[in-house]
XYZ file of C-alpha atoms in Angstrom:
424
model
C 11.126 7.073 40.625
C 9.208 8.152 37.659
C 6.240 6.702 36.083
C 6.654 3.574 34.461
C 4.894 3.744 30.814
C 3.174 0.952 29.140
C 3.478 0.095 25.850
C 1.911 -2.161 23.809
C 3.676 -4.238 20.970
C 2.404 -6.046 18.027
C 3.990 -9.062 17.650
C 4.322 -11.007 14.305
C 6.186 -13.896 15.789
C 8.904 -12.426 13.267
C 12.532 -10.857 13.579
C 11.047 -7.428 13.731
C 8.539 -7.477 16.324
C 10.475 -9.677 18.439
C 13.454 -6.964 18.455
C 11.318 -4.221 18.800
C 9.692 -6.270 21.926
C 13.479 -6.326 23.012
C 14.272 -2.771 22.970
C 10.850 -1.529 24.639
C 12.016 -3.945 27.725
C 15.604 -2.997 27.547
C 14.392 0.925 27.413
C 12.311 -0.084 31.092
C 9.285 0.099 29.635
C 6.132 -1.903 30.964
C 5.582 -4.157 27.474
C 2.544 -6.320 26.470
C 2.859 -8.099 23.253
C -0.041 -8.971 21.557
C -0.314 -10.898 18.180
C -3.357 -10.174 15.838
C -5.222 -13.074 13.785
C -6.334 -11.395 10.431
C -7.184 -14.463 8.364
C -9.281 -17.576 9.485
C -7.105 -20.636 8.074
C -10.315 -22.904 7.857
C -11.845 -20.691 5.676
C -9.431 -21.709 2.560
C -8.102 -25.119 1.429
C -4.475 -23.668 1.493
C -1.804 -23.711 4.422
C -1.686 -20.751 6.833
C 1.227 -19.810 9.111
C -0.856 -17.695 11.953
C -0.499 -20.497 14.569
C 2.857 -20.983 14.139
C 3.627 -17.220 14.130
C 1.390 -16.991 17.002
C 3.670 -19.488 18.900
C 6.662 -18.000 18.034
C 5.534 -14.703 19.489
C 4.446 -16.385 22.610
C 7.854 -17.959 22.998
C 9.682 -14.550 22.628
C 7.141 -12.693 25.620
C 8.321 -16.046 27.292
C 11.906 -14.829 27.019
C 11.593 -11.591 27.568
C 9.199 -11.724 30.818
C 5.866 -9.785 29.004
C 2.439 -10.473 29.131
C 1.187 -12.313 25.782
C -2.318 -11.269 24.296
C -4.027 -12.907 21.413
C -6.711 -10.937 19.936
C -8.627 -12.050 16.292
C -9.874 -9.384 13.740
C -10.283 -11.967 11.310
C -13.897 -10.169 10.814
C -12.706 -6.976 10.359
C -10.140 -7.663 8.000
C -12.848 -9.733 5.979
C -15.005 -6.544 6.001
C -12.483 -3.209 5.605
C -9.312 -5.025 4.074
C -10.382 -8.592 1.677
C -13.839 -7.470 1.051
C -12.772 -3.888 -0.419
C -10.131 -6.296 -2.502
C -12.735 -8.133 -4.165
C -14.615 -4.695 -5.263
C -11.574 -3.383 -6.502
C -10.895 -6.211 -8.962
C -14.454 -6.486 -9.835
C -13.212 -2.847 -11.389
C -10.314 -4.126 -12.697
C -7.940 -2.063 -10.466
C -5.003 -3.932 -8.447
C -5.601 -3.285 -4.717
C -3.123 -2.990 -1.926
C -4.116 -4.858 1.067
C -0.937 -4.454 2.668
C -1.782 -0.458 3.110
C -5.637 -1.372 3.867
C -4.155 -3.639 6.970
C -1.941 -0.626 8.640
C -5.025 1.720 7.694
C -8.298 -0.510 8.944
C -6.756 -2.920 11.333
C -3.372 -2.669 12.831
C -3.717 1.419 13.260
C -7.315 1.549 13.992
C -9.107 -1.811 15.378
C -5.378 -2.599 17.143
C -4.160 1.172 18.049
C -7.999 1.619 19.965
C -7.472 -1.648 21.718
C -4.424 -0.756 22.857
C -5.430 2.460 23.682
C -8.372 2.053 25.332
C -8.539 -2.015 25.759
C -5.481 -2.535 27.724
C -5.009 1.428 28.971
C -1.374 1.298 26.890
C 0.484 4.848 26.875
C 1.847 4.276 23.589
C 1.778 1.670 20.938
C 4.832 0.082 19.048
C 5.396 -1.855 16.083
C 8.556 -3.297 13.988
C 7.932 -0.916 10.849
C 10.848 0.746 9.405
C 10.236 4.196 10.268
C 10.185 7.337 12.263
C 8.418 10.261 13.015
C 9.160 13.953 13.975
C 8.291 13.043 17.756
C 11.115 11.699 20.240
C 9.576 8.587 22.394
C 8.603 10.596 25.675
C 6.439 13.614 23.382
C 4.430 10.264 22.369
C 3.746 9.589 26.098
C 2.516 13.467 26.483
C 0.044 12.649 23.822
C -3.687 12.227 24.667
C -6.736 10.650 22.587
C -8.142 13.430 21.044
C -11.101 12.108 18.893
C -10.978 13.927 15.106
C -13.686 16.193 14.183
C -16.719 15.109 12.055
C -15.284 15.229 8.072
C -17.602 18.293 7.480
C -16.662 20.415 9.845
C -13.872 22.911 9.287
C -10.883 23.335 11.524
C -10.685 26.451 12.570
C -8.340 28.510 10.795
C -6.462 30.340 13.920
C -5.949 27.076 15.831
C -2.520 26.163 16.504
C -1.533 22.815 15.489
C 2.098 20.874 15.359
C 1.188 17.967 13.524
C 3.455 14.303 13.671
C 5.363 13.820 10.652
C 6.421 10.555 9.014
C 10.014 10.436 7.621
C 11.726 7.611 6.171
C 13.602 4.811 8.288
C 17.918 4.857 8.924
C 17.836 1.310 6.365
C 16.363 3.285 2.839
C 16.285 -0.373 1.496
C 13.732 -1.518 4.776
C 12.133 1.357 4.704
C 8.168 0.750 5.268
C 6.730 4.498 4.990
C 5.416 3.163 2.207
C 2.995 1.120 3.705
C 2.049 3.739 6.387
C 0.982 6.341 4.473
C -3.011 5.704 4.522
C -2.574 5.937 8.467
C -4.235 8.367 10.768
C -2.836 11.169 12.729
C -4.367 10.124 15.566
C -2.458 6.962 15.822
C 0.713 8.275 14.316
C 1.223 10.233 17.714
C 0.543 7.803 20.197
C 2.915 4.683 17.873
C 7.009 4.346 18.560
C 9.352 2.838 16.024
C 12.316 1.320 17.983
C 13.582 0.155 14.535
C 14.246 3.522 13.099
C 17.273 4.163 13.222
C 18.279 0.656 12.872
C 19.348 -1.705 9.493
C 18.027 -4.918 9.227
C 21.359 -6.018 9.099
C 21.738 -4.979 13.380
C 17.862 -6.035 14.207
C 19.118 -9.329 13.046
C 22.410 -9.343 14.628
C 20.567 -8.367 18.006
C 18.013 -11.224 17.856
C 21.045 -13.743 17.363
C 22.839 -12.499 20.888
C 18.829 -12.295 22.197
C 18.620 -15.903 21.544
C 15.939 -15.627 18.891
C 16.929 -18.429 16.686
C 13.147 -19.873 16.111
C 12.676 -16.553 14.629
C 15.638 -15.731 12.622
C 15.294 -19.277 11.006
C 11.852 -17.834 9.516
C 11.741 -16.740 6.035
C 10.963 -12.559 5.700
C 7.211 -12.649 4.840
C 6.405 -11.550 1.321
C 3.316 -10.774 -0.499
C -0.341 -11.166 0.794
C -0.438 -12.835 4.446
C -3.784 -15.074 3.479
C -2.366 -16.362 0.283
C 0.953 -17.992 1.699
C 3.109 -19.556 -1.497
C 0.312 -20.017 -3.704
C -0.230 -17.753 -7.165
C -2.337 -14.883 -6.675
C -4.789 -16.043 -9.301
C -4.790 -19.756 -8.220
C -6.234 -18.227 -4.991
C -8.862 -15.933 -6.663
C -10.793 -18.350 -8.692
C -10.068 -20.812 -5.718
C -13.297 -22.740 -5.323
C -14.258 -23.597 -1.850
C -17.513 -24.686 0.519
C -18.000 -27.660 -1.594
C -17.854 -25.878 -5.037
C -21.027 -23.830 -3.927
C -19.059 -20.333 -5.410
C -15.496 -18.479 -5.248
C -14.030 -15.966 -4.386
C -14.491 -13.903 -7.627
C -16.461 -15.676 -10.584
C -14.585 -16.748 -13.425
C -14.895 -14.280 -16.579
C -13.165 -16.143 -19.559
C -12.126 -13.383 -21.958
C -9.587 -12.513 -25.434
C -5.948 -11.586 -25.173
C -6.065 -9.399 -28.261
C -2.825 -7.389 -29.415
C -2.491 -3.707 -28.926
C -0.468 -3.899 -32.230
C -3.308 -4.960 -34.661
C -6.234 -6.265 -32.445
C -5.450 -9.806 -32.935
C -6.779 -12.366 -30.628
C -3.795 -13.863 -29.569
C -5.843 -16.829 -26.790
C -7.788 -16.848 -23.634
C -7.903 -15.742 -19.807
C -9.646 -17.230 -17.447
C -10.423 -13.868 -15.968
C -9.244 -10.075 -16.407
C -9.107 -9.624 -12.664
C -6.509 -11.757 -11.987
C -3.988 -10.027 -14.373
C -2.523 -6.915 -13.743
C -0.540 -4.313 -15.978
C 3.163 -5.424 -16.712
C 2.883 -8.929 -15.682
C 3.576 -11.810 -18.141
C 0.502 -13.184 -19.901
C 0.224 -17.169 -19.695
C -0.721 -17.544 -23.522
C -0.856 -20.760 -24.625
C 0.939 -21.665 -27.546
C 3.373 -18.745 -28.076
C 6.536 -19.391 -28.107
C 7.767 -15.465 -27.510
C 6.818 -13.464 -23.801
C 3.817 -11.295 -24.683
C 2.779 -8.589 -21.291
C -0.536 -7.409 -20.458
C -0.277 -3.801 -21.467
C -4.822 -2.506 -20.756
C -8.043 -4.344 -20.208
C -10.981 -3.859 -21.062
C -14.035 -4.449 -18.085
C -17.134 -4.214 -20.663
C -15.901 -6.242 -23.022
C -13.412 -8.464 -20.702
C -10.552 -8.193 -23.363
C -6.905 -8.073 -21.915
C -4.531 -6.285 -24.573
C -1.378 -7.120 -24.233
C 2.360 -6.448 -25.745
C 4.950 -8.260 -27.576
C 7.910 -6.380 -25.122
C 8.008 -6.410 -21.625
C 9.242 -2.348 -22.249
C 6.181 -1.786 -24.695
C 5.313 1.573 -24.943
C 1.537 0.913 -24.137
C 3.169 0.143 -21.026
C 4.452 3.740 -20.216
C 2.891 6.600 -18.837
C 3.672 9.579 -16.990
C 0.680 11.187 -15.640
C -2.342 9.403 -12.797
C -5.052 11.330 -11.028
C -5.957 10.044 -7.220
C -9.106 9.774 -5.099
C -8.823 12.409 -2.447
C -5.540 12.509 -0.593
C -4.958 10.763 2.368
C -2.048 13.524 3.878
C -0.253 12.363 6.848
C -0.856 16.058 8.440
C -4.809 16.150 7.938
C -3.831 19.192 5.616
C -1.888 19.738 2.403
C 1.231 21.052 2.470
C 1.070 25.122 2.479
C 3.165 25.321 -0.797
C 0.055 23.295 -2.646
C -2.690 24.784 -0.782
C -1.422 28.367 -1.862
C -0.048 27.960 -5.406
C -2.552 24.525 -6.159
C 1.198 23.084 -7.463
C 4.136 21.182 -5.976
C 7.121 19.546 -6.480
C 8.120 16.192 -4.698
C 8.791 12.852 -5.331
C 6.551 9.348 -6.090
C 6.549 5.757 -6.124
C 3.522 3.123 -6.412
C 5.258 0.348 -5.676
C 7.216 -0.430 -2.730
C 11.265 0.394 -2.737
C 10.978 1.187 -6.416
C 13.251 4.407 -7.373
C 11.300 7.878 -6.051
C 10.696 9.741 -9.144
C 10.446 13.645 -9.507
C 7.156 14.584 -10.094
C 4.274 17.999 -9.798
C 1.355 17.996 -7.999
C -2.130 19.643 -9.032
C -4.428 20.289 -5.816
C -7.938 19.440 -7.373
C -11.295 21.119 -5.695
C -12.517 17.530 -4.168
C -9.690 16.537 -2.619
C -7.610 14.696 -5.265
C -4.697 15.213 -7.061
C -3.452 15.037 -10.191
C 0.185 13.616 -10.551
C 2.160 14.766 -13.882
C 5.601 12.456 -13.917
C 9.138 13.717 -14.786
C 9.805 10.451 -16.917
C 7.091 7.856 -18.153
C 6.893 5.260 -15.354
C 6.156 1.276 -16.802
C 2.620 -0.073 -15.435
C 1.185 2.135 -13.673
C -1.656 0.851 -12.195
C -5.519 1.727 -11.266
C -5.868 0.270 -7.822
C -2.512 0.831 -6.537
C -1.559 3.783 -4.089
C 0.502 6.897 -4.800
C 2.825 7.938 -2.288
C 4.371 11.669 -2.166
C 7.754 12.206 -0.517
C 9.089 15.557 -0.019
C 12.818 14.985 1.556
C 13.014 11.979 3.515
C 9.302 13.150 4.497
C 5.945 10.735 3.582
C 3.319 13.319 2.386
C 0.576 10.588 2.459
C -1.036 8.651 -0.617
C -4.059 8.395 -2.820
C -5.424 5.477 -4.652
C -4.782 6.018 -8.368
C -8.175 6.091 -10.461
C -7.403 7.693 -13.769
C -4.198 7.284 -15.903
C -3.090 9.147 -18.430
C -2.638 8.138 -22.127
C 0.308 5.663 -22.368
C 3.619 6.368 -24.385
C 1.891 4.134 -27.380
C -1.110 5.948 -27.241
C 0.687 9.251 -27.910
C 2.836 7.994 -30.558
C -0.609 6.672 -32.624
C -1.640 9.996 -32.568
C 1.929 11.670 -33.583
C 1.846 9.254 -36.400
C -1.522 10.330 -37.458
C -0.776 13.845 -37.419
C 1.681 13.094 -40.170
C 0.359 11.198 -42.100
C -3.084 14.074 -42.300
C -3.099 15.546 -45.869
C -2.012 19.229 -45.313
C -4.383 21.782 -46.816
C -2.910 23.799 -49.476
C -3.032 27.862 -48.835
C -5.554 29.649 -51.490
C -4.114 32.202 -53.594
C -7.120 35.000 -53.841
C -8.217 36.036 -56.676
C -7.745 39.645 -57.920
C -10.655 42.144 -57.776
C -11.632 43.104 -61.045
């Protein structure tokens, strides 16, 4: 008989997790599901789900025979994922937790516990996804701790990276969300759901017997604000009315048509680009199109297509690639051409990539892309392949912008030519 390999499984107490659970056991392996608590419920006024999703996971180890693990990072996420949240909106950029979560806690603080806590071979969760490794090269993998940032690899060590490619169900796919993850962990993590559509995983918890969790609504948005608006939640007051989250910073909605004030905000991090403006009094949908952080004006647009709204190039912090290393096409010609998306199952768009000397990139768009936003992530695909991503930090000027200074051009007096005068 050969060696039985354990694998560890984070459980949601949702559809995924619990198939995924299903199909480690089914493929023999020894399985331990484990849920993670993120978010402390008592430390907001609204209603959190985590002990319910909790039991629910419990119930399907239950079923399936596994030991059930509970284990609480609620002060890690505080410090790497909502902490880092609040920063960025102090800027006036639009975070993505979701990606902080896979990067700080589920493939680091989980991953090492699984690793090294319970002695797991291999790690698993429900993402829609898949790698370049087949299950038992995962189980050939050992820790291997990465080398201090500032020293070079050597240049004439061989090295077959993991690669992260896109899931069988395009629509499901969650590459997306991986692509801030580590190397490291990427080796030692299976996807049982890979080549599956959400469609089957569903149809296979039904014959499982899995109704508590099919009945469950897919989870959307942020985890720790539940069905409440994102801004309700932000300027949420709590401990008595002692302070808030972030402190209120009434500003102008002014008009990026003729710098009208058209009302107030309550605050300009709570609004994001492209998103509706709640002006009172106006009768017609006006869109938050820039903002201003010295000043605390919002500008927004009369369309929800303005062309304030449009831009097609964004410069990164330093890339996050999937390999450790750029692809050898950029590294040699400082230039590439692949595909992006900020937001999550939005269309990939054709786009070139600029290597810069730190580490960043500069992103230069095929088509103007509406709101593109400071804050958010850019994620490269080449093929069905996820490069990595880099948090966008500079945009370029917006379709508007451009036009202004078209219009300008024309409207410049043109000098006449001077006819010389003859020599005498």
């Amino acid at each position: 008989m050969g060696v039985v390999r354990h694998v560890v499984c984070a459980m949601s107490g949702g559809v995924d997790s619990s198939v995924t659970a299903l199909l480690l056991r089914r493929r023999g392996y020894h399985v331990t599901g484990v849920f993670m608590k993120n978010w402390d419920s008592l430390d907001e006024n609204g209603v959190c789900s985590s002990e319910k999703d909790c039991e629910d996971a419990y119930k399907v180890c239950q079923n399936l025979d596994i030991p059930f693990h509970q284990v609480s990072y609620v002060k890690e996420y505080w410090h790497e994922v909502f902490t880092n949240l609040l920063k960025e909106y102090e800027k006036g950029r639009t975070p993505n937790p979701d990606i902080l979560c896979n990067k700080h806690i589920k493939f680091n603080h989980f991953y090492n516990y699984a690793i090294n806590g319970l002695g797991a071979d291999a790690m698993a969760t429900g993402h829609y996804a898949r790698t370049s490794q087949e299950d038992e090269d995962v189980f050939q993998q050992s820790h291997v701790a990465p080398p201090p940032k500032h020293v070079f690899r050597d240049r004439f060590e061989i090295r077959n990276p993991v690669r992260l490619y896109q899931g069988a169900d395009r629509f499901k796919d969650q590459t997306f969300f991986l692509s801030q993850i580590s190397q490291d962990a990427l080796r030692r993590t299976v996807f049982p759901l890979s080549g599956l559509t959400k469609d089957y995983v569903k149809k296979i918890a039904a014959e499982a017997g899995f109704q508590h969790v099919l009945k469950k609504k897919e989870s959307m948005g942020i985890c720790f604000i539940g069905e409440r608006k994102f801004e309700d939640f932000i300027l949420e007051v709590w401990n008595s009315n002692t302070h808030t989250y972030l402190e209120p910073k009434p500003g102008n909605f002014v008009s990026i048509e003729d710098g009208k004030i058209m009302g107030e905000h309550q605050g300009w991090f709570t609004l994001t680009l492209g998103q509706r403006a709640r002006i009172g009094g106006q009768r017609d949908a006006w869109f938050v199109v820039d903002k201003d952080i010295t000043t605390g004006e919002v500008f927004v647009g009369p369309t929800t297509n303005h062309p304030a709204l449009f831009r097609d190039t964004v410069r990164t912090d330093r890339f996050h690639w999937i390999t450790e290393d750029p692809p050898t096409e950029l590294i040699q010609t400082k230039m590439m051409e692949c595909h992006f998306r900020f937001i999550h199952q939005m269309p990939l768009t054709p786009c070139t990539v600029t290597l810069n000397m730190d580490g960043s990139v500069w992103i230069m768009l095929s088509q103007p892309i509406r709101a593109l936003t400071p804050g958010q992530f850019a994620v490269l695909y080449k093929g069905d392949e996820c490069l990595g991503s880099g948090k966008i930090v500079r945009l370029g000027p917006t379709e508007h912008t451009l036009q202004q200074g078209r219009d300008r051009m024309k409207e410049a007096p043109v000098a006449k030519e001077r006819t010389p005068e003859p020599v005498s």
